Amino acid sequence: MDIEAGTEIVVVGGGMAGARLAQQLAPAAPDVRVTLFGEERHAPYNRVLLAEVLAGRYEPDVIALPATDCTERRVVRVDRAEQLVICDDGSATRYDRLVLATGSNPVLPPLRGLFEAGRGELPLGVHAFRTMDDCLALSGAVRPGVRAVVVGGGLLGVSAARALAARGAHVILLQQGEYLMERQLDEHSGKLLRAHLESMGIEVHTECRVRGLRTRPEGTSRAVRSVELADGYCLGTDLVVLACGVRPRTGLAQAAGLEVAKGIVVDDELRTSDPLIHAIGDCSQHGGVVYGLANAAREQADALASLLLAEAARAAHPAAAPRYTGTRALTRLTLGGSRSSETGIAPFDLAAFGDPLPVPGDDVLRLTDATRGAYRKVVIRDDRLVGGILLGDLAAVGTLARTWEADEPLPATSAPLLHLLTNDGGS
Ligand SMILES: Cc1cc2nc3c(=O)[nH]c(=O)nc-3n(C[C@H](O)[C@H](O)[C@H](O)COP(=O)(O)OP(=O)(O)OC[C@H]3O[C@@H](n4cnc5c(N)ncnc54)[C@H](O)[C@@H]3O)c2cc1C
């Protein structure tokens, strides 16, 4: 069915993708009714900046997304036959088009003692790091001298460790892999990042596997006492942050019988296997890829807004629909702001894109400035830029981002390649 006046569009998930879509649709198509359901008790916010709130640099309201009406309810079921979504209060809302923007869930590792508190709850002092509530709970528990163990040395774990250290906690960061942020960095930049964290007083252990948690009774519940490593060693702690990755939140789609692989499978119109239902953001899988990144969530929201608005216009003037062909944006990772004087912590800038690990036959260009802890690297395969890392100094990020996003053949001589790394033409 085409979008026309009176069409009901229901968006499930008031996160970065869902809120952005609703915010664009509502004013541009005033005759279309847009209902956004979000289960969190906070107005939509920029999740990427949660670590800034935890570090005490921003108040929660500073990271709010542009205002959009979001109804605070959890959608518990999709009835495709009747075109209804059912909420946790029993209410049913009809849709002509449904958009699933349900994001990701944190992965909780199979640790001994994790669910000892009973009723499927985490022991007191143990937190995931995904939502504003996680962030506020951690923020309420952290004070100078508190011992905190962060399990997982990816982007989330590193952000959480920095933020907790900024609040004066004694932080131990445990990473199972050989170096930090293995998905985005190479070994050299992973080590530079480690040195930066250690300079903040964070204790970093790599190739370190956690076996379980030990707890003690507290009231009617249990509180974490220590983290037990695979070699039997126990680290006493007051707080544990579980930052062991995320998994697309696909339960609603699966129960409704939509095609789900790692994420909810969508085509170039961001349509699921049901043509009346779309999926965007972390929960979706396009071209075999689950991005799990803010840039992709934003681009998919923008692409779907254009698609739906074009459809609304097409009802009057037939035209070809725009298509989403994938996200190639450079990922800028947020690891602390620039107002370091407030916390005494040096800012740390990092940007990465594509595949930073070369295969035989690739060309690699590197610039290392050990004194300033800066590192720039690009990987070139045949005549294309396939990946890169900028660390400590993002001056070349604009040039690299434009080259990466354009995906065009690079000139054959080496000077233009060097120009990629040395052109500090702004971001
Ligand atoms: C601490 C942290 C730091 C990050 N840093 C970066 C970074 O530096 N760079 C980067 O690119 N990415 C980063 N990310 C990832 C980025 O935040 C996500 O890619 C982005 O939030 C995805 O947007 P989304 O709307 O798909 O999902 P989300 O923002 O997770 O929003 C989904 C929303 O849907 C709600 N929801 C789910 N199911 C239902 C339901 N049934 N009913 C109602 N509501 C529902 C959820 O509660 C949630 O509010 C970070 C993530 C975290 C947690």
Tab-separated table of C-alpha atoms and ligand atoms in Angstrom:
chain	number	residue	atom	x	y	z
A	1	MET	CA	0.000	0.000	0.000
A	2	ASP	CA	1.336	3.466	-0.890
A	3	ILE	CA	1.781	6.108	1.791
A	4	GLU	CA	-1.042	8.642	1.547
A	5	ALA	CA	-2.964	11.045	3.782
A	6	GLY	CA	-4.181	9.225	6.891
A	7	THR	CA	-1.523	6.493	6.674
A	8	GLU	CA	-0.484	5.239	10.152
A	9	ILE	CA	3.272	4.697	10.543
A	10	VAL	CA	4.286	3.020	13.792
A	11	VAL	CA	7.956	3.069	14.853
A	12	VAL	CA	9.090	0.666	17.597
A	13	GLY	CA	12.180	1.869	19.477
A	14	GLY	CA	12.902	5.463	20.540
A	15	GLY	CA	16.671	5.158	20.096
A	16	MET	CA	18.999	6.880	17.663
A	17	ALA	CA	17.441	5.384	14.516
A	18	GLY	CA	13.742	5.396	15.507
A	19	ALA	CA	13.719	8.891	16.995
A	20	ARG	CA	15.591	10.327	14.006
A	21	LEU	CA	13.134	8.755	11.571
A	22	ALA	CA	10.082	9.983	13.496
A	23	GLN	CA	11.595	13.439	13.817
A	24	GLN	CA	12.003	13.709	10.039
A	25	LEU	CA	8.653	12.198	9.061
A	26	ALA	CA	6.347	14.102	11.387
A	27	PRO	CA	6.920	17.671	10.039
A	28	ALA	CA	7.517	16.610	6.401
A	29	ALA	CA	4.350	14.552	6.078
A	30	PRO	CA	1.776	16.245	8.336
A	31	ASP	CA	-1.081	14.151	6.913
A	32	VAL	CA	0.634	10.922	7.907
A	33	ARG	CA	0.233	9.805	11.536
A	34	VAL	CA	3.537	8.767	13.111
A	35	THR	CA	3.533	6.964	16.482
A	36	LEU	CA	6.879	6.287	18.160
A	37	PHE	CA	6.998	3.724	20.987
A	38	GLY	CA	10.025	3.626	23.286
A	39	GLU	CA	10.331	1.522	26.421
A	40	GLU	CA	12.990	3.638	28.155
A	41	ARG	CA	11.767	6.126	30.762
A	42	HIS	CA	13.979	8.864	29.283
A	43	ALA	CA	13.323	11.028	26.236
A	44	PRO	CA	15.387	9.800	23.241
A	45	TYR	CA	19.105	10.536	23.726
A	46	ASN	CA	22.438	10.145	21.956
A	47	ARG	CA	23.652	6.772	23.209
A	48	VAL	CA	27.189	7.389	21.911
A	49	LEU	CA	27.606	10.086	24.586
A	50	LEU	CA	26.617	7.943	27.598
A	51	ALA	CA	30.262	7.633	28.654
A	52	GLU	CA	30.442	11.436	28.832
A	53	VAL	CA	27.516	11.381	31.273
A	54	LEU	CA	29.159	8.625	33.314
A	55	ALA	CA	32.429	10.582	33.365
A	56	GLY	CA	30.504	13.538	34.795
A	57	ARG	CA	31.264	15.749	31.794
A	58	TYR	CA	27.652	16.086	30.625
A	59	GLU	CA	24.315	16.187	32.443
A	60	PRO	CA	21.870	13.598	31.030
A	61	ASP	CA	19.673	16.271	29.402
A	62	VAL	CA	22.624	17.609	27.394
A	63	ILE	CA	22.681	14.424	25.297
A	64	ALA	CA	18.932	14.495	24.483
A	65	LEU	CA	18.116	14.135	20.782
A	66	PRO	CA	15.988	16.821	19.072
A	67	ALA	CA	12.544	16.710	20.686
A	68	THR	CA	10.071	14.283	19.221
A	69	ASP	CA	6.936	12.726	20.708
A	70	CYS	CA	7.775	9.304	22.084
A	71	THR	CA	5.140	7.203	23.863
A	72	GLU	CA	6.741	5.367	26.784
A	73	ARG	CA	5.575	1.809	26.194
A	74	ARG	CA	7.150	-1.522	25.330
A	75	VAL	CA	5.790	-3.287	22.274
A	76	VAL	CA	5.432	-6.973	23.141
A	77	ARG	CA	3.896	-8.418	19.968
A	78	VAL	CA	3.283	-7.714	16.309
A	79	ASP	CA	0.090	-9.129	14.814
A	80	ARG	CA	0.827	-9.089	11.079
A	81	ALA	CA	-2.552	-10.491	10.052
A	82	GLU	CA	-4.424	-7.632	11.769
A	83	GLN	CA	-1.583	-5.069	11.262
A	84	LEU	CA	-1.443	-4.314	14.974
A	85	VAL	CA	1.286	-3.782	17.543
A	86	ILE	CA	0.404	-4.825	21.097
A	87	CYS	CA	2.021	-2.988	24.016
A	88	ASP	CA	2.836	-4.189	27.539
A	89	ASP	CA	-0.239	-2.373	28.911
A	90	GLY	CA	-2.467	-4.465	26.619
A	91	SER	CA	-3.223	-1.591	24.211
A	92	ALA	CA	-3.213	-2.274	20.465
A	93	THR	CA	-2.210	0.222	17.766
A	94	ARG	CA	-2.973	-0.273	14.077
A	95	TYR	CA	-0.287	0.309	11.473
A	96	ASP	CA	-0.232	0.672	7.735
A	97	ARG	CA	3.571	0.640	7.883
A	98	LEU	CA	5.628	-0.618	10.794
A	99	VAL	CA	9.284	0.243	11.422
A	100	LEU	CA	11.320	-1.889	13.821
A	101	ALA	CA	14.188	0.126	15.341
A	102	THR	CA	14.720	-1.996	18.419
A	103	GLY	CA	18.526	-1.649	18.624
A	104	SER	CA	20.765	-4.159	20.383
A	105	ASN	CA	20.930	-5.951	23.694
A	106	PRO	CA	24.171	-6.270	25.630
A	107	VAL	CA	25.649	-9.771	25.529
A	108	LEU	CA	25.826	-11.206	29.055
A	109	PRO	CA	28.659	-13.743	29.131
A	110	PRO	CA	28.044	-17.192	30.671
A	111	LEU	CA	29.833	-16.439	33.952
A	112	ARG	CA	29.423	-18.563	37.034
A	113	GLY	CA	27.486	-16.619	39.671
A	114	LEU	CA	26.092	-14.047	37.235
A	115	PHE	CA	22.460	-14.859	37.995
A	116	GLU	CA	22.925	-15.986	41.601
A	117	ALA	CA	20.872	-13.021	42.802
A	118	GLY	CA	17.801	-14.918	41.557
A	119	ARG	CA	14.785	-13.837	39.478
A	120	GLY	CA	17.086	-13.458	36.459
A	121	GLU	CA	18.611	-10.321	38.030
A	122	LEU	CA	22.280	-9.353	38.032
A	123	PRO	CA	23.981	-9.217	41.462
A	124	LEU	CA	24.137	-5.754	43.048
A	125	GLY	CA	27.129	-3.846	41.702
A	126	VAL	CA	27.062	-5.629	38.320
A	127	HIS	CA	25.940	-3.542	35.351
A	128	ALA	CA	25.692	-3.663	31.594
A	129	PHE	CA	26.495	-0.419	29.759
A	130	ARG	CA	23.816	0.179	27.150
A	131	THR	CA	21.101	2.469	28.486
A	132	MET	CA	20.763	5.739	30.367
A	133	ASP	CA	19.504	3.700	33.354
A	134	ASP	CA	22.690	1.571	33.262
A	135	CYS	CA	24.678	4.790	33.143
A	136	LEU	CA	22.782	6.444	36.033
A	137	ALA	CA	23.037	3.303	38.189
A	138	LEU	CA	26.803	3.154	37.607
A	139	SER	CA	27.105	6.871	38.157
A	140	GLY	CA	25.292	6.556	41.512
A	141	ALA	CA	27.654	3.804	42.648
A	142	VAL	CA	31.005	5.254	41.600
A	143	ARG	CA	33.043	7.527	43.871
A	144	PRO	CA	36.749	8.109	44.396
A	145	GLY	CA	38.474	4.944	45.577
A	146	VAL	CA	35.723	2.516	44.502
A	147	ARG	CA	37.120	-0.639	42.891
A	148	ALA	CA	35.699	-1.360	39.448
A	149	VAL	CA	36.378	-4.247	37.061
A	150	VAL	CA	35.383	-3.768	33.426
A	151	VAL	CA	34.975	-7.033	31.537
A	152	GLY	CA	35.604	-6.513	27.809
A	153	GLY	CA	38.215	-4.337	26.089
A	154	GLY	CA	36.204	-3.273	23.039
A	155	LEU	CA	34.877	0.226	22.420
A	156	LEU	CA	32.276	0.017	25.212
A	157	GLY	CA	34.671	-1.403	27.793
A	158	VAL	CA	37.337	1.178	26.989
A	159	SER	CA	34.785	4.034	27.170
A	160	ALA	CA	33.410	2.751	30.490
A	161	ALA	CA	36.902	2.282	31.967
A	162	ARG	CA	37.928	5.833	31.029
A	163	ALA	CA	34.726	7.309	32.414
A	164	LEU	CA	34.999	5.427	35.730
A	165	ALA	CA	38.669	6.425	36.079
A	166	ALA	CA	37.664	10.046	35.435
A	167	ARG	CA	35.386	9.728	38.501
A	168	GLY	CA	38.291	8.532	40.650
A	169	ALA	CA	37.589	4.759	40.640
A	170	HIS	CA	40.421	2.206	40.715
A	171	VAL	CA	39.710	0.516	37.409
A	172	ILE	CA	40.877	-2.864	36.117
A	173	LEU	CA	40.078	-3.560	32.460
A	174	LEU	CA	40.028	-7.203	31.376
A	175	GLN	CA	40.295	-8.099	27.696
A	176	GLN	CA	40.128	-11.641	26.399
A	177	GLY	CA	41.854	-10.790	23.093
A	178	GLU	CA	45.496	-9.933	22.462
A	179	TYR	CA	44.970	-6.187	22.402
A	180	LEU	CA	42.277	-3.570	23.003
A	181	MET	CA	39.503	-2.769	20.504
A	182	GLU	CA	40.460	-5.574	18.164
A	183	ARG	CA	37.504	-4.863	15.863
A	184	GLN	CA	38.707	-1.377	15.008
A	185	LEU	CA	42.457	-1.264	15.720
A	186	ASP	CA	45.665	-3.089	14.811
A	187	GLU	CA	48.128	-4.313	17.420
A	188	HIS	CA	50.252	-1.151	17.383
A	189	SER	CA	47.348	1.247	17.887
A	190	GLY	CA	45.837	-1.142	20.454
A	191	LYS	CA	49.067	-0.816	22.432
A	192	LEU	CA	49.053	2.985	22.155
A	193	LEU	CA	45.514	2.961	23.492
A	194	ARG	CA	46.622	0.706	26.340
A	195	ALA	CA	49.473	3.091	27.205
A	196	HIS	CA	46.970	5.963	27.258
A	197	LEU	CA	44.659	4.078	29.643
A	198	GLU	CA	47.570	3.087	31.867
A	199	SER	CA	48.658	6.738	32.024
A	200	MET	CA	45.217	7.379	33.553
A	201	GLY	CA	45.899	4.774	36.257
A	202	ILE	CA	43.756	2.037	34.661
A	203	GLU	CA	45.179	-1.466	35.078
A	204	VAL	CA	44.836	-3.352	31.769
A	205	HIS	CA	45.042	-7.138	31.386
A	206	THR	CA	44.898	-8.659	27.902
A	207	GLU	CA	44.519	-12.385	27.039
A	208	CYS	CA	42.634	-12.650	30.281
A	209	ARG	CA	39.488	-14.756	30.599
A	210	VAL	CA	36.915	-14.295	33.336
A	211	ARG	CA	35.409	-17.479	34.767
A	212	GLY	CA	32.861	-16.205	37.227
A	213	LEU	CA	31.709	-13.742	39.853
A	214	ARG	CA	31.721	-14.306	43.595
A	215	THR	CA	28.967	-12.674	45.576
A	216	ARG	CA	27.913	-12.135	49.194
A	217	PRO	CA	24.413	-11.804	50.641
A	218	GLU	CA	23.087	-8.258	50.882
A	219	GLY	CA	19.546	-7.882	52.215
A	220	THR	CA	17.330	-10.187	50.204
A	221	SER	CA	19.728	-10.095	47.270
A	222	ARG	CA	23.419	-10.697	46.586
A	223	ALA	CA	26.204	-8.224	45.884
A	224	VAL	CA	29.375	-8.793	43.871
A	225	ARG	CA	32.505	-9.420	45.951
A	226	SER	CA	35.111	-10.440	43.392
A	227	VAL	CA	35.763	-11.457	39.810
A	228	GLU	CA	37.299	-14.884	39.345
A	229	LEU	CA	39.743	-15.319	36.439
A	230	ALA	CA	40.276	-18.536	34.451
A	231	ASP	CA	43.536	-19.224	36.347
A	232	GLY	CA	41.635	-19.096	39.646
A	233	TYR	CA	42.930	-15.646	40.661
A	234	CYS	CA	40.276	-13.422	42.247
A	235	LEU	CA	40.081	-9.643	41.899
A	236	GLY	CA	38.182	-8.055	44.784
A	237	THR	CA	35.782	-5.402	43.521
A	238	ASP	CA	32.781	-3.220	44.347
A	239	LEU	CA	31.552	-2.737	40.773
A	240	VAL	CA	31.589	-4.823	37.611
A	241	VAL	CA	30.770	-3.494	34.143
A	242	LEU	CA	29.934	-6.143	31.558
A	243	ALA	CA	30.974	-4.817	28.148
A	244	CYS	CA	31.106	-8.058	26.195
A	245	GLY	CA	29.505	-6.932	22.941
A	246	VAL	CA	25.951	-6.519	21.715
A	247	ARG	CA	23.430	-8.629	19.840
A	248	PRO	CA	20.703	-7.239	17.532
A	249	ARG	CA	17.343	-7.207	19.290
A	250	THR	CA	15.290	-9.390	16.966
A	251	GLY	CA	12.800	-11.106	19.323
A	252	LEU	CA	9.693	-9.202	18.111
A	253	ALA	CA	10.571	-9.825	14.453
A	254	GLN	CA	11.337	-13.487	15.052
A	255	ALA	CA	8.084	-14.074	16.938
A	256	ALA	CA	6.210	-12.360	14.089
A	257	GLY	CA	7.757	-14.800	11.586
A	258	LEU	CA	9.962	-12.260	9.758
A	259	GLU	CA	13.234	-13.411	8.188
A	260	VAL	CA	16.000	-13.014	10.753
A	261	ALA	CA	19.659	-13.991	10.340
A	262	LYS	CA	22.063	-12.198	12.700
A	263	GLY	CA	19.769	-9.190	12.406
A	264	ILE	CA	16.359	-8.586	10.818
A	265	VAL	CA	17.019	-9.064	7.102
A	266	VAL	CA	16.172	-5.996	4.974
A	267	ASP	CA	16.493	-5.125	1.283
A	268	ASP	CA	17.541	-1.857	-0.401
A	269	GLU	CA	14.241	-0.269	0.625
A	270	LEU	CA	14.965	-1.312	4.213
A	271	ARG	CA	11.977	-3.657	3.954
A	272	THR	CA	11.826	-6.909	5.869
A	273	SER	CA	10.353	-10.111	4.435
A	274	ASP	CA	6.944	-8.471	5.063
A	275	PRO	CA	6.615	-5.511	2.639
A	276	LEU	CA	4.634	-3.522	5.243
A	277	ILE	CA	7.406	-3.775	7.831
A	278	HIS	CA	10.814	-2.040	7.711
A	279	ALA	CA	13.799	-2.379	10.045
A	280	ILE	CA	16.593	0.154	10.653
A	281	GLY	CA	19.566	0.625	12.971
A	282	ASP	CA	21.369	-1.957	15.098
A	283	CYS	CA	18.557	-4.528	14.812
A	284	SER	CA	18.715	-4.706	10.999
A	285	GLN	CA	20.929	-6.654	8.613
A	286	HIS	CA	21.467	-5.196	5.140
A	287	GLY	CA	23.603	-6.857	2.464
A	288	GLY	CA	24.711	-9.435	5.034
A	289	VAL	CA	26.028	-6.697	7.363
A	290	VAL	CA	24.869	-5.813	10.877
A	291	TYR	CA	26.592	-2.475	11.414
A	292	GLY	CA	25.988	-1.871	15.120
A	293	LEU	CA	27.220	1.704	14.700
A	294	ALA	CA	25.629	5.108	15.128
A	295	ASN	CA	26.500	6.366	11.636
A	296	ALA	CA	24.742	3.448	9.984
A	297	ALA	CA	21.693	3.882	12.254
A	298	ARG	CA	21.502	7.552	11.245
A	299	GLU	CA	21.983	6.851	7.526
A	300	GLN	CA	19.349	4.116	7.552
A	301	ALA	CA	16.883	6.413	9.353
A	302	ASP	CA	17.549	9.152	6.781
A	303	ALA	CA	17.261	6.709	3.873
A	304	LEU	CA	13.960	5.302	5.135
A	305	ALA	CA	12.588	8.808	5.752
A	306	SER	CA	13.430	9.698	2.109
A	307	LEU	CA	11.910	6.446	0.885
A	308	LEU	CA	8.658	6.927	2.785
A	309	LEU	CA	8.397	10.603	1.856
A	310	ALA	CA	9.112	9.761	-1.799
A	311	GLU	CA	6.365	7.159	-1.632
A	312	ALA	CA	3.969	9.734	-0.225
A	313	ALA	CA	4.880	12.109	-3.085
A	314	ARG	CA	4.697	9.282	-5.642
A	315	ALA	CA	1.078	8.687	-4.777
A	316	ALA	CA	0.565	12.025	-6.600
A	317	HIS	CA	3.567	11.950	-9.043
A	318	PRO	CA	4.906	8.458	-9.874
A	319	ALA	CA	8.732	8.301	-9.703
A	320	ALA	CA	11.467	5.775	-8.908
A	321	ALA	CA	12.080	5.092	-5.205
A	322	PRO	CA	15.472	6.051	-3.732
A	323	ARG	CA	17.499	3.096	-2.405
A	324	TYR	CA	19.796	2.426	0.558
A	325	THR	CA	22.996	0.811	-0.703
A	326	GLY	CA	24.908	0.419	2.556
A	327	THR	CA	26.922	2.662	4.869
A	328	ARG	CA	30.519	3.494	4.131
A	329	ALA	CA	30.933	6.265	6.621
A	330	LEU	CA	34.094	6.556	8.637
A	331	THR	CA	33.453	5.714	12.279
A	332	ARG	CA	34.629	8.301	14.714
A	333	LEU	CA	34.876	6.746	18.120
A	334	THR	CA	34.029	8.858	21.085
A	335	LEU	CA	36.567	8.410	23.808
A	336	GLY	CA	36.362	11.526	25.884
A	337	GLY	CA	35.881	15.155	25.020
A	338	SER	CA	38.271	18.012	24.803
A	339	ARG	CA	37.495	19.665	28.131
A	340	SER	CA	40.287	17.745	29.795
A	341	SER	CA	41.148	20.498	32.245
A	342	GLU	CA	37.981	19.656	34.210
A	343	THR	CA	39.060	16.099	34.878
A	344	GLY	CA	42.812	16.272	34.371
A	345	ILE	CA	42.459	13.530	31.764
A	346	ALA	CA	44.021	13.939	28.346
A	347	PRO	CA	41.475	13.801	25.509
A	348	PHE	CA	41.906	10.861	23.218
A	349	ASP	CA	40.763	10.962	19.615
A	350	LEU	CA	40.321	7.922	17.494
A	351	ALA	CA	38.828	7.265	14.082
A	352	ALA	CA	38.780	3.990	12.188
A	353	PHE	CA	37.180	2.648	9.046
A	354	GLY	CA	37.081	-0.432	6.874
A	355	ASP	CA	39.605	-3.201	7.361
A	356	PRO	CA	42.723	-2.035	9.239
A	357	LEU	CA	44.502	-5.432	8.966
A	358	PRO	CA	46.285	-5.876	5.608
A	359	VAL	CA	46.307	-9.145	3.678
A	360	PRO	CA	49.362	-10.226	1.585
A	361	GLY	CA	49.716	-7.917	-1.428
A	362	ASP	CA	48.148	-4.863	0.271
A	363	ASP	CA	50.115	-1.626	0.582
A	364	VAL	CA	50.314	-0.063	4.020
A	365	LEU	CA	51.314	3.503	4.830
A	366	ARG	CA	52.032	4.457	8.433
A	367	LEU	CA	53.048	7.595	10.294
A	368	THR	CA	53.976	7.185	13.950
A	369	ASP	CA	54.676	10.047	16.346
A	370	ALA	CA	55.703	8.289	19.540
A	371	THR	CA	56.237	11.526	21.496
A	372	ARG	CA	52.651	12.670	21.042
A	373	GLY	CA	51.152	9.166	20.994
A	374	ALA	CA	49.819	9.812	17.476
A	375	TYR	CA	49.459	7.153	14.785
A	376	ARG	CA	48.083	7.230	11.248
A	377	LYS	CA	47.728	4.213	9.013
A	378	VAL	CA	46.002	3.419	5.735
A	379	VAL	CA	45.639	0.082	3.947
A	380	ILE	CA	45.399	0.097	0.135
A	381	ARG	CA	44.277	-2.950	-1.856
A	382	ASP	CA	44.853	-2.791	-5.618
A	383	ASP	CA	44.013	0.876	-6.180
A	384	ARG	CA	41.445	1.348	-3.401
A	385	LEU	CA	41.564	2.552	0.156
A	386	VAL	CA	40.227	-0.394	2.214
A	387	GLY	CA	40.845	0.659	5.789
A	388	GLY	CA	42.619	2.992	8.145
A	389	ILE	CA	43.206	4.164	11.683
A	390	LEU	CA	43.852	7.620	13.062
A	391	LEU	CA	44.752	7.840	16.678
A	392	GLY	CA	45.680	10.748	18.926
A	393	ASP	CA	45.495	13.262	16.057
A	394	LEU	CA	42.516	13.413	13.698
A	395	ALA	CA	43.772	16.275	11.515
A	396	ALA	CA	43.733	14.093	8.365
A	397	VAL	CA	40.285	12.669	9.038
A	398	GLY	CA	38.463	14.897	6.527
A	399	THR	CA	40.644	13.872	3.568
A	400	LEU	CA	40.515	10.205	4.516
A	401	ALA	CA	36.763	10.214	5.079
A	402	ARG	CA	36.116	11.791	1.676
A	403	THR	CA	38.422	9.294	-0.081
A	404	TRP	CA	36.907	6.333	1.762
A	405	GLU	CA	33.323	7.395	1.163
A	406	ALA	CA	33.977	8.090	-2.552
A	407	ASP	CA	35.480	4.576	-3.022
A	408	GLU	CA	37.217	5.685	-6.216
A	409	PRO	CA	40.520	4.374	-7.654
A	410	LEU	CA	43.531	6.142	-6.121
A	411	PRO	CA	46.200	7.751	-8.339
A	412	ALA	CA	49.041	5.349	-9.212
A	413	THR	CA	51.986	7.411	-7.864
A	414	SER	CA	52.931	7.372	-4.194
A	415	ALA	CA	52.783	11.148	-3.577
A	416	PRO	CA	48.963	11.312	-3.570
A	417	LEU	CA	48.914	8.344	-1.204
A	418	LEU	CA	51.212	10.143	1.208
A	419	HIS	CA	48.958	13.157	0.807
A	420	LEU	CA	46.165	11.023	2.282
A	421	LEU	CA	48.089	10.694	5.506
A	422	THR	CA	49.590	14.147	5.703
A	423	ASN	CA	46.825	16.408	4.426
A	424	ASP	CA	45.519	18.070	7.545
A	425	GLY	CA	42.732	19.785	5.679
A	426	GLY	CA	40.317	19.691	8.603
A	427	SER	CA	37.515	17.404	9.631
B	1	LIG	C1	28.115	3.438	25.623
B	1	LIG	C2	28.017	3.321	24.117
B	1	LIG	C3	28.940	3.986	23.303
B	1	LIG	C4	28.845	3.895	21.917
B	1	LIG	N1	29.772	4.577	21.168
B	1	LIG	C5	29.672	4.535	19.815
B	1	LIG	C6	30.598	5.274	19.001
B	1	LIG	O1	31.506	5.929	19.507
B	1	LIG	N2	30.441	5.219	17.652
B	1	LIG	C7	29.429	4.525	17.071
B	1	LIG	O2	29.305	4.518	15.841
B	1	LIG	N3	28.544	3.799	17.818
B	1	LIG	C8	28.642	3.791	19.164
B	1	LIG	N4	27.741	3.069	19.928
B	1	LIG	C9	26.681	2.291	19.243
B	1	LIG	C10	25.482	3.186	18.933
B	1	LIG	O3	25.020	3.762	20.115
B	1	LIG	C11	24.379	2.333	18.270
B	1	LIG	O4	24.859	1.877	17.032
B	1	LIG	C12	23.099	3.150	18.054
B	1	LIG	O5	22.574	3.571	19.297
B	1	LIG	C13	22.060	2.327	17.286
B	1	LIG	O6	20.837	3.016	17.247
B	1	LIG	P1	19.451	2.213	17.260
B	1	LIG	O7	18.385	3.240	17.250
B	1	LIG	O8	19.476	1.169	16.229
B	1	LIG	O9	19.441	1.444	18.648
B	1	LIG	P2	19.322	2.047	20.114
B	1	LIG	O10	19.959	3.381	20.189
B	1	LIG	O11	19.789	0.963	21.018
B	1	LIG	O12	17.761	2.252	20.322
B	1	LIG	C14	16.844	1.204	20.376
B	1	LIG	C15	15.745	1.603	21.320
B	1	LIG	O13	14.630	0.761	21.125
B	1	LIG	C16	14.065	0.456	22.384
B	1	LIG	N5	13.280	-0.770	22.228
B	1	LIG	C17	13.735	-1.993	21.898
B	1	LIG	N6	12.710	-2.867	21.818
B	1	LIG	C18	11.591	-2.170	22.121
B	1	LIG	C19	10.215	-2.533	22.226
B	1	LIG	N7	9.815	-3.774	22.006
B	1	LIG	N8	9.321	-1.577	22.545
B	1	LIG	C20	9.727	-0.287	22.768
B	1	LIG	N9	11.022	0.102	22.699
B	1	LIG	C21	11.940	-0.835	22.370
B	1	LIG	C22	15.282	0.309	23.281
B	1	LIG	O14	14.932	0.410	24.640
B	1	LIG	C23	16.118	1.482	22.787
B	1	LIG	O15	15.778	2.657	23.460
B	1	LIG	C24	27.821	3.125	21.320
B	1	LIG	C25	26.904	2.441	22.130
B	1	LIG	C26	26.996	2.535	23.519
B	1	LIG	C27	25.997	1.792	24.380
